[in-house]
XYZ file of C-alpha atoms in Angstrom:
504
model
C 22.410 -91.954 -16.589
C 21.101 -88.969 -15.543
C 24.313 -87.273 -15.178
C 25.650 -88.682 -18.004
C 22.201 -86.907 -19.647
C 23.004 -83.742 -18.098
C 25.929 -83.108 -19.751
C 25.893 -84.828 -23.270
C 24.790 -81.614 -24.881
C 28.483 -81.067 -24.339
C 30.277 -83.952 -24.549
C 28.215 -85.294 -27.604
C 29.402 -82.094 -29.703
C 32.770 -82.109 -28.425
C 32.908 -85.968 -29.648
C 31.660 -85.386 -32.903
C 34.593 -82.316 -33.621
C 36.764 -85.204 -32.820
C 35.593 -87.349 -34.647
C 35.153 -86.058 -37.710
C 38.396 -84.057 -37.539
C 40.048 -87.596 -37.296
C 38.230 -88.699 -41.124
C 39.833 -85.140 -41.954
C 40.515 -86.307 -45.617
C 37.224 -88.572 -45.710
C 34.776 -85.754 -46.433
C 31.813 -88.337 -46.873
C 32.296 -89.669 -43.383
C 32.720 -86.292 -42.397
C 29.318 -85.620 -43.517
C 27.808 -88.989 -42.637
C 29.423 -88.584 -39.176
C 28.479 -85.129 -38.673
C 24.696 -86.035 -39.471
C 24.680 -89.044 -36.648
C 25.978 -86.676 -34.153
C 22.950 -84.033 -34.634
C 20.302 -86.924 -34.715
C 21.714 -88.179 -31.102
C 22.285 -84.553 -30.226
C 18.434 -84.566 -31.356
C 17.777 -87.274 -29.379
C 19.284 -85.695 -25.684
C 16.993 -82.950 -26.369
C 14.055 -85.044 -26.606
C 15.241 -86.670 -23.009
C 16.238 -83.661 -21.622
C 12.829 -82.116 -22.053
C 11.088 -85.478 -20.682
C 13.402 -85.868 -17.966
C 12.114 -82.129 -16.481
C 8.993 -82.322 -17.447
C 8.658 -85.628 -15.350
C 10.958 -84.820 -12.718
C 11.372 -81.141 -12.559
C 15.083 -79.305 -12.868
C 17.988 -80.873 -12.383
C 21.602 -79.802 -11.280
C 25.136 -81.706 -11.247
C 27.862 -80.301 -9.620
C 31.101 -81.050 -12.036
C 33.986 -82.899 -10.159
C 31.713 -82.481 -6.728
C 32.361 -79.626 -5.710
C 29.486 -77.872 -3.912
C 27.175 -74.842 -4.793
C 28.370 -72.012 -5.603
C 32.374 -73.115 -5.577
C 32.893 -75.830 -8.294
C 31.203 -75.405 -12.251
C 27.333 -75.851 -11.904
C 25.409 -77.519 -14.597
C 21.565 -76.445 -14.359
C 18.717 -78.351 -16.589
C 15.254 -76.336 -16.464
C 12.435 -76.526 -18.885
C 13.480 -73.190 -20.827
C 17.318 -74.844 -21.404
C 16.318 -78.145 -22.200
C 13.783 -76.958 -24.286
C 16.571 -75.107 -26.490
C 18.771 -77.870 -26.323
C 16.250 -79.549 -28.050
C 15.471 -77.111 -30.638
C 19.280 -77.031 -31.705
C 19.267 -80.835 -32.002
C 16.380 -79.994 -34.619
C 18.657 -77.488 -35.930
C 21.329 -79.218 -36.274
C 19.849 -82.283 -37.547
C 18.276 -80.761 -40.210
C 21.609 -78.680 -40.958
C 23.365 -81.523 -41.456
C 21.923 -83.226 -44.154
C 21.323 -80.075 -46.133
C 24.787 -79.455 -46.192
C 25.228 -82.797 -47.543
C 25.256 -81.036 -50.560
C 25.382 -77.838 -50.354
C 28.832 -77.162 -48.597
C 32.091 -76.898 -50.915
C 34.810 -79.230 -50.758
C 36.796 -76.615 -50.339
C 35.008 -75.611 -46.925
C 34.944 -79.174 -45.870
C 38.318 -79.545 -46.471
C 39.383 -76.605 -44.229
C 36.961 -77.947 -40.985
C 33.439 -77.239 -41.733
C 31.945 -79.875 -39.821
C 34.733 -79.469 -36.837
C 33.880 -76.233 -36.560
C 30.043 -76.720 -36.517
C 30.412 -79.020 -34.164
C 32.145 -76.896 -32.256
C 29.745 -74.072 -32.414
C 26.972 -76.777 -31.069
C 28.591 -77.398 -27.891
C 29.420 -73.790 -27.421
C 25.978 -72.911 -27.813
C 24.616 -75.839 -25.642
C 26.887 -74.991 -22.818
C 25.967 -71.414 -23.199
C 21.960 -73.078 -22.592
C 23.187 -75.029 -19.356
C 25.328 -73.527 -17.305
C 24.485 -72.288 -14.078
C 27.297 -69.727 -13.555
C 27.582 -66.556 -15.456
C 31.897 -67.227 -16.151
C 31.297 -70.650 -17.493
C 28.423 -69.028 -19.889
C 31.204 -66.377 -20.952
C 33.503 -69.096 -21.719
C 30.786 -70.775 -23.573
C 29.705 -67.722 -25.232
C 33.430 -67.787 -26.642
C 33.542 -70.910 -27.969
C 30.626 -70.153 -29.749
C 31.860 -67.148 -30.992
C 35.620 -68.194 -32.613
C 33.547 -70.847 -34.135
C 31.336 -68.981 -35.490
C 34.350 -66.194 -36.399
C 36.189 -68.930 -38.535
C 32.831 -70.511 -40.393
C 31.837 -66.646 -41.168
C 35.251 -66.294 -42.898
C 35.601 -70.106 -44.301
C 36.263 -69.892 -47.891
C 37.991 -66.728 -47.809
C 35.790 -64.559 -49.960
C 35.845 -60.992 -49.866
C 32.512 -60.250 -49.328
C 32.609 -62.724 -46.188
C 35.661 -61.024 -44.227
C 33.879 -57.233 -45.059
C 31.084 -58.711 -43.220
C 33.265 -60.671 -40.365
C 34.952 -57.621 -39.599
C 32.059 -55.706 -38.448
C 30.720 -59.313 -36.296
C 33.532 -59.255 -34.760
C 34.337 -55.704 -33.899
C 30.924 -56.142 -32.327
C 30.746 -59.475 -30.523
C 34.557 -58.509 -28.972
C 32.780 -55.575 -27.346
C 30.064 -57.215 -26.946
C 32.670 -59.693 -24.759
C 34.395 -56.782 -22.759
C 31.139 -55.715 -21.875
C 29.804 -58.896 -20.613
C 33.529 -59.703 -18.746
C 33.375 -56.032 -17.303
C 29.805 -56.842 -15.589
C 31.146 -60.188 -14.228
C 33.847 -58.678 -12.270
C 31.542 -56.302 -10.919
C 29.404 -58.875 -9.537
C 32.009 -61.023 -8.240
C 33.626 -58.070 -6.360
C 30.440 -56.731 -5.302
C 29.217 -60.214 -3.650
C 32.106 -62.537 -3.948
C 30.474 -65.842 -6.170
C 28.888 -65.730 -10.052
C 26.846 -68.898 -9.082
C 23.271 -67.895 -10.907
C 21.381 -69.380 -8.772
C 23.735 -67.656 -5.414
C 23.596 -64.579 -7.093
C 20.162 -64.476 -6.920
C 19.998 -64.948 -3.149
C 22.590 -62.134 -2.511
C 21.663 -59.221 -4.800
C 18.270 -59.677 -3.620
C 20.139 -58.729 -0.397
C 22.429 -56.331 -1.125
C 22.408 -52.592 0.170
C 23.123 -50.841 -2.869
C 20.218 -51.573 -5.464
C 21.274 -49.161 -7.672
C 24.492 -50.355 -7.674
C 22.943 -53.787 -9.260
C 21.047 -51.709 -11.522
C 24.009 -49.997 -12.987
C 25.808 -53.370 -13.333
C 22.575 -54.709 -15.211
C 22.857 -52.135 -17.968
C 25.756 -53.679 -18.858
C 24.741 -57.332 -19.135
C 21.803 -55.321 -20.598
C 24.115 -53.841 -23.269
C 26.827 -57.298 -23.372
C 23.654 -59.251 -24.247
C 21.634 -56.947 -26.562
C 24.819 -56.663 -28.928
C 24.561 -60.638 -29.289
C 20.720 -60.486 -29.740
C 21.178 -57.823 -31.993
C 18.636 -55.322 -30.586
C 18.384 -51.823 -30.833
C 20.373 -49.476 -31.476
C 23.648 -52.225 -32.412
C 21.816 -54.239 -34.371
C 23.312 -53.631 -37.808
C 25.970 -55.998 -37.909
C 24.223 -58.709 -38.402
C 21.986 -57.884 -41.835
C 25.621 -56.295 -42.398
C 27.419 -60.181 -42.248
C 24.731 -62.783 -42.277
C 24.057 -62.444 -46.089
C 27.517 -63.091 -46.571
C 28.401 -66.993 -45.953
C 26.855 -70.327 -47.778
C 23.189 -70.842 -46.914
C 23.954 -73.593 -44.291
C 26.199 -71.629 -42.225
C 23.555 -68.488 -42.460
C 20.929 -70.904 -41.469
C 22.961 -71.752 -38.133
C 23.667 -68.688 -37.203
C 19.900 -67.044 -38.039
C 18.337 -69.553 -36.071
C 20.475 -69.727 -33.096
C 22.782 -67.273 -32.413
C 20.913 -64.395 -31.696
C 18.645 -66.735 -29.705
C 21.693 -67.217 -27.152
C 21.466 -63.343 -26.639
C 18.044 -63.748 -25.957
C 17.896 -66.994 -23.784
C 20.615 -65.025 -21.468
C 18.552 -61.833 -21.032
C 15.828 -63.940 -20.415
C 17.859 -66.058 -18.087
C 19.421 -62.954 -16.170
C 16.654 -60.341 -15.986
C 14.333 -63.356 -14.543
C 16.609 -64.811 -12.290
C 18.975 -62.135 -11.110
C 18.586 -58.837 -12.109
C 14.788 -58.504 -10.790
C 15.005 -55.762 -7.748
C 14.484 -52.574 -9.806
C 11.817 -54.283 -12.499
C 10.170 -50.990 -13.191
C 13.087 -49.388 -14.415
C 15.445 -52.447 -16.166
C 12.457 -53.724 -17.558
C 10.813 -50.658 -18.703
C 14.167 -50.059 -20.806
C 13.818 -53.636 -22.780
C 9.742 -52.660 -22.825
C 11.542 -49.450 -24.676
C 14.219 -51.411 -27.009
C 11.922 -54.403 -28.283
C 9.637 -51.322 -29.561
C 12.417 -49.533 -31.691
C 13.996 -53.396 -32.636
C 10.843 -54.225 -33.855
C 10.298 -51.154 -36.205
C 13.858 -50.853 -37.401
C 14.295 -54.200 -38.210
C 10.826 -54.293 -40.587
C 11.499 -51.427 -42.248
C 14.518 -52.496 -43.203
C 13.192 -55.458 -43.839
C 10.875 -53.657 -46.454
C 13.935 -51.611 -48.122
C 15.822 -54.934 -49.602
C 15.432 -57.195 -52.374
C 17.850 -59.548 -51.964
C 16.434 -62.205 -49.767
C 18.970 -62.819 -47.567
C 19.038 -59.432 -46.261
C 15.782 -58.931 -45.767
C 15.460 -62.483 -44.118
C 18.570 -60.696 -41.861
C 16.773 -57.397 -41.036
C 13.461 -59.751 -40.068
C 15.639 -61.686 -37.396
C 16.145 -58.258 -36.067
C 12.300 -57.389 -35.879
C 11.187 -60.742 -34.502
C 13.951 -60.381 -31.698
C 12.065 -57.097 -30.560
C 8.628 -59.843 -30.204
C 11.223 -61.963 -28.080
C 12.047 -59.466 -25.749
C 8.692 -57.934 -25.713
C 7.637 -60.621 -23.805
C 10.482 -60.488 -21.670
C 9.625 -56.780 -20.726
C 6.193 -57.511 -19.675
C 7.079 -59.326 -17.000
C 3.915 -61.933 -16.578
C 3.791 -65.673 -16.518
C 1.905 -65.351 -20.139
C 4.875 -63.271 -21.516
C 7.731 -64.850 -20.689
C 5.711 -68.080 -21.841
C 4.536 -66.347 -24.926
C 8.382 -65.393 -24.992
C 9.675 -68.808 -25.135
C 7.044 -69.969 -27.777
C 8.048 -67.261 -29.926
C 11.937 -67.916 -29.167
C 11.270 -71.842 -30.443
C 8.753 -71.416 -33.254
C 11.505 -68.549 -34.825
C 14.167 -70.508 -34.404
C 12.863 -73.099 -37.123
C 10.788 -70.408 -38.976
C 14.068 -68.324 -39.491
C 16.344 -71.499 -40.008
C 13.897 -72.969 -42.729
C 13.191 -68.875 -44.695
C 17.101 -69.473 -45.074
C 16.960 -72.858 -46.782
C 14.363 -72.192 -49.075
C 16.385 -68.942 -50.261
C 19.549 -71.395 -51.000
C 17.195 -73.883 -53.034
C 15.538 -70.743 -54.949
C 19.354 -69.487 -55.510
C 19.914 -73.097 -56.334
C 17.706 -73.460 -59.424
C 17.469 -69.728 -60.161
C 20.997 -68.660 -59.766
C 20.070 -65.200 -57.847
C 19.598 -63.664 -54.374
C 18.430 -60.479 -55.770
C 13.860 -60.969 -56.162
C 14.162 -58.497 -58.965
C 16.274 -60.963 -61.296
C 14.367 -63.805 -60.391
C 10.332 -65.424 -61.334
C 8.169 -67.587 -62.454
C 9.695 -69.987 -59.713
C 5.692 -70.768 -58.812
C 5.152 -72.374 -62.338
C 8.369 -73.915 -62.437
C 8.559 -75.094 -58.788
C 5.230 -75.001 -57.466
C 6.141 -77.605 -53.845
C 8.880 -75.121 -53.541
C 6.470 -72.318 -53.774
C 4.214 -73.672 -51.003
C 7.707 -75.131 -48.865
C 8.138 -70.905 -48.749
C 4.852 -69.399 -47.570
C 4.744 -71.863 -44.838
C 7.728 -70.282 -43.131
C 7.230 -66.879 -44.638
C 2.783 -66.671 -43.423
C 4.191 -68.175 -40.177
C 6.452 -65.508 -39.977
C 4.107 -63.037 -40.668
C 1.949 -64.432 -37.622
C -1.028 -65.870 -39.523
C -2.988 -68.832 -38.942
C -3.141 -71.717 -38.458
C 0.659 -71.491 -38.274
C 3.534 -71.466 -35.104
C 3.994 -67.745 -35.853
C 0.112 -66.950 -35.288
C -0.067 -68.556 -31.632
C 3.321 -66.582 -30.733
C 2.329 -63.339 -31.542
C -1.229 -64.205 -30.078
C 0.312 -65.059 -26.670
C 3.006 -61.820 -26.171
C 0.252 -59.004 -27.574
C -2.822 -61.012 -25.570
C -0.387 -60.360 -22.491
C 0.339 -57.191 -23.440
C -3.318 -56.071 -23.670
C -3.662 -57.724 -20.531
C -1.154 -55.889 -18.762
C -2.818 -52.468 -20.619
C 0.553 -51.746 -22.555
C -1.690 -50.798 -25.757
C 0.987 -48.792 -27.468
C 3.010 -51.246 -27.777
C 0.788 -53.718 -28.889
C -0.516 -51.607 -31.455
C 3.240 -51.225 -33.033
C 3.505 -55.173 -33.064
C 0.278 -55.395 -34.668
C 1.353 -53.029 -37.383
C 5.289 -54.661 -37.596
C 3.041 -58.382 -38.149
C 1.561 -56.575 -41.168
C 4.689 -55.172 -42.211
C 6.594 -58.668 -42.143
C 3.658 -59.629 -44.177
C 4.414 -57.160 -46.880
C 7.736 -58.033 -47.042
C 7.231 -61.630 -47.406
C 4.519 -60.931 -50.327
C 6.712 -59.023 -51.960
C 9.626 -61.847 -52.181
C 6.337 -64.063 -53.042
C 5.626 -61.460 -55.947
C 9.084 -60.387 -57.034
C 10.598 -64.300 -57.032
C 7.583 -66.688 -57.592
C 4.645 -65.324 -58.775
C 5.619 -62.847 -61.817
C 7.031 -64.472 -64.448
C 10.674 -65.495 -65.427
C 12.606 -61.986 -66.460
C 13.552 -63.256 -70.180
C 17.315 -62.512 -69.355
C 17.045 -65.763 -66.908
C 15.036 -68.080 -69.009
C 16.514 -71.161 -69.536
C 15.971 -73.318 -72.765
C 16.561 -76.813 -70.158
C 14.092 -78.689 -69.241
C 12.440 -78.687 -65.284
C 12.652 -82.021 -64.824
C 16.472 -82.700 -65.884
C 17.335 -79.254 -63.932
C 16.028 -81.249 -60.950
C 17.698 -84.571 -61.740
C 20.939 -82.478 -62.595
C 21.402 -80.765 -59.189
C 20.685 -82.722 -55.899
C 18.313 -80.316 -54.729
C 16.048 -83.003 -53.331
C 19.080 -83.309 -50.109
C 17.807 -79.538 -49.368
C 14.019 -80.196 -49.811
C 14.104 -82.923 -47.524
C 15.001 -80.750 -44.045
C 12.889 -78.030 -45.579
C 9.842 -80.236 -45.283
C 10.783 -81.524 -42.095
C 10.721 -78.261 -40.775
C 7.854 -76.865 -42.453
C 5.815 -80.354 -41.349
C 7.068 -79.011 -37.521
C 5.795 -75.789 -38.212
C 2.255 -76.539 -39.436
C 1.899 -79.423 -36.115
C 3.002 -76.401 -34.297
C -0.045 -74.211 -35.717
C -2.391 -76.283 -35.670
C -2.008 -78.542 -32.561
C -0.126 -75.458 -30.126
C -1.127 -77.068 -26.911
C 2.388 -79.281 -26.344
C 4.524 -75.943 -27.067
C 2.571 -73.782 -24.881
C 2.485 -76.552 -22.315
C 6.199 -76.096 -22.355
C 6.335 -72.346 -22.620
C 4.128 -71.753 -19.683
C 6.005 -74.153 -17.695
C 9.051 -73.108 -18.358
C 7.542 -69.118 -17.457
C 6.716 -71.161 -14.023
C 10.123 -71.771 -13.781
C 11.764 -68.585 -14.649
C 8.976 -66.512 -12.833
C 9.231 -68.469 -9.371
C 13.088 -69.386 -9.417
C 12.647 -70.957 -5.612
C 12.990 -74.246 -6.612
C 15.796 -73.395 -9.569
C 17.749 -72.251 -6.432
C 16.820 -74.871 -4.124
C 18.053 -77.268 -6.814
C 21.346 -76.069 -7.257
C 22.286 -74.596 -3.575
C 20.917 -78.323 -2.712
C 18.170 -76.508 -0.544
C 20.032 -73.582 1.232
C 18.086 -70.472 1.692
C-alpha cells in the first residue's frame, strides 16, 4: 500500500486524464470527474505528508532495479508538501472551472490537459533522477503549451510564442547540464550525484555545470533577468489556466533550484549561492516595480509572481536552516495566495466586465464580501499580520539579519512596502472609488448575482482565503513542517541513505 501511495501523485492524474477523455462528449461528466480526481489528489497529498512526518523519507525503485540504475521515486517532507499544495490548488480550480471554462475549451480537451499537467508537476516533485525530472518537465510544459493556446485567440498566440521560446531554451540548457553531469560521473540519480560530485577532482567544472542548471531552472522560475516571458503570457488565457500557471508552474522551477542547490551543487556555496543572492534581490526589485507600473489586474499580479519568487530564492541563497525553512514556508504560502488573487480577479471581471482597474470601481459598495475576499490574499502577499505572508517574510528576513545580510534585508522590506502599494492601487481603483458612469448598470445587484453563477467562483476563493487566515493565526503547523523539510534538505544523509539503500 505504501508503494502505491508513493506513485499515486503520478498515477491519479494520469488515470483521470484518460477517464475524462473517454467521456469526451459528456462535458458535465468531465467536470465532475475532474473534481473527484482533484479531491483524491488532495487526499494523497495529506497521506504523503503524514507518512513522511511519521516514518521519514521514503523511496521506491520502480521495476526493482536498485539505485542508481533504475527509476527512483523519493518523497521527503518538501516534495510531500508540494504534492499536498498541488492537490489543494487542483481541487479549488476544479470547482472554479465548472462555470468559467467555456464549452469550446472543454470540447478541445481542457480537463485532460489539466490532469496531464498535474501529472508532470507531481512527477517533477517526487522524482529522484535528473533525467526523469527533465522528462516530467517536458510533460508539464507540453500540456501548458496547449492550455495556453486553447481557444486560439490572437492575444493567446502572441503570449504563447514568448512562453514557448524561453521554455524551450530552458529545456535545452537543462539537457546540456544533464549531459555534462552524466559524462563526468556516469550517473543522474540525485542521491548518487550528491556523493560522487563531492568527491569529483575538478570542482571548478562542477561549478560551471551548476550555472547551466541555475539558468535553466531560473528561466522556469522567472528570475531576473529572464523573467519577461511571464508577464507577457500569463494574462492571456482564461483565469483558471492563469491561476494554475501562477500558482504551480513557476514554483516547479523554484522547487528544482532548492533541490539541486541543497543536494547536488554544494561544493562551492560561497560562489553559487552568492550569485543566487544577487539574483534574488534584482528579481524582487524588477518584479515589484513592474507591478507598480501596470493597471491591468492580471499584469499586476503576474509581475508580483516575479517579485515574490525573489523572496523564495533569497532563502535558498542564505543557505541556513531557518532561511531554507522560510523559503519552503514562502513557496507553500505563495501558491495559495497567488492562485486566490487570480481567482478574485476573474470574479471582478465577471461582475464588472473588465480587468483594467481604471475602468471599474464601486465593487466595495456592490459586493462587500468580494472586497473582503480580495483583501485577505492581497494583504497576505504584502506581508501584513495576522496573515500567512507576514510569517513567510519574517522567517526569511530574520534569517538574513542573523546572517548579517543587511542590505538585501532592507531591499526585501522595501519591496514589501511597494507590494502593499500595488495591492492598495487595485483596492482604490477597483473597489473603493465610485463606479464610472459609463460602467454603471441598471440591473439590481441581486439579479446580477442570481443570473451569473458566481457562487461556484466564490466557494474556492473562500476555501483558499480560509487557509491563508488559518496559517496566519496558527503558523506553527506549517512552520514545523517547513523546519522538518529544511532539516532534510540541509542534512541530505537520510535522503542519500534511503535512496542508495544504506550505501556510503
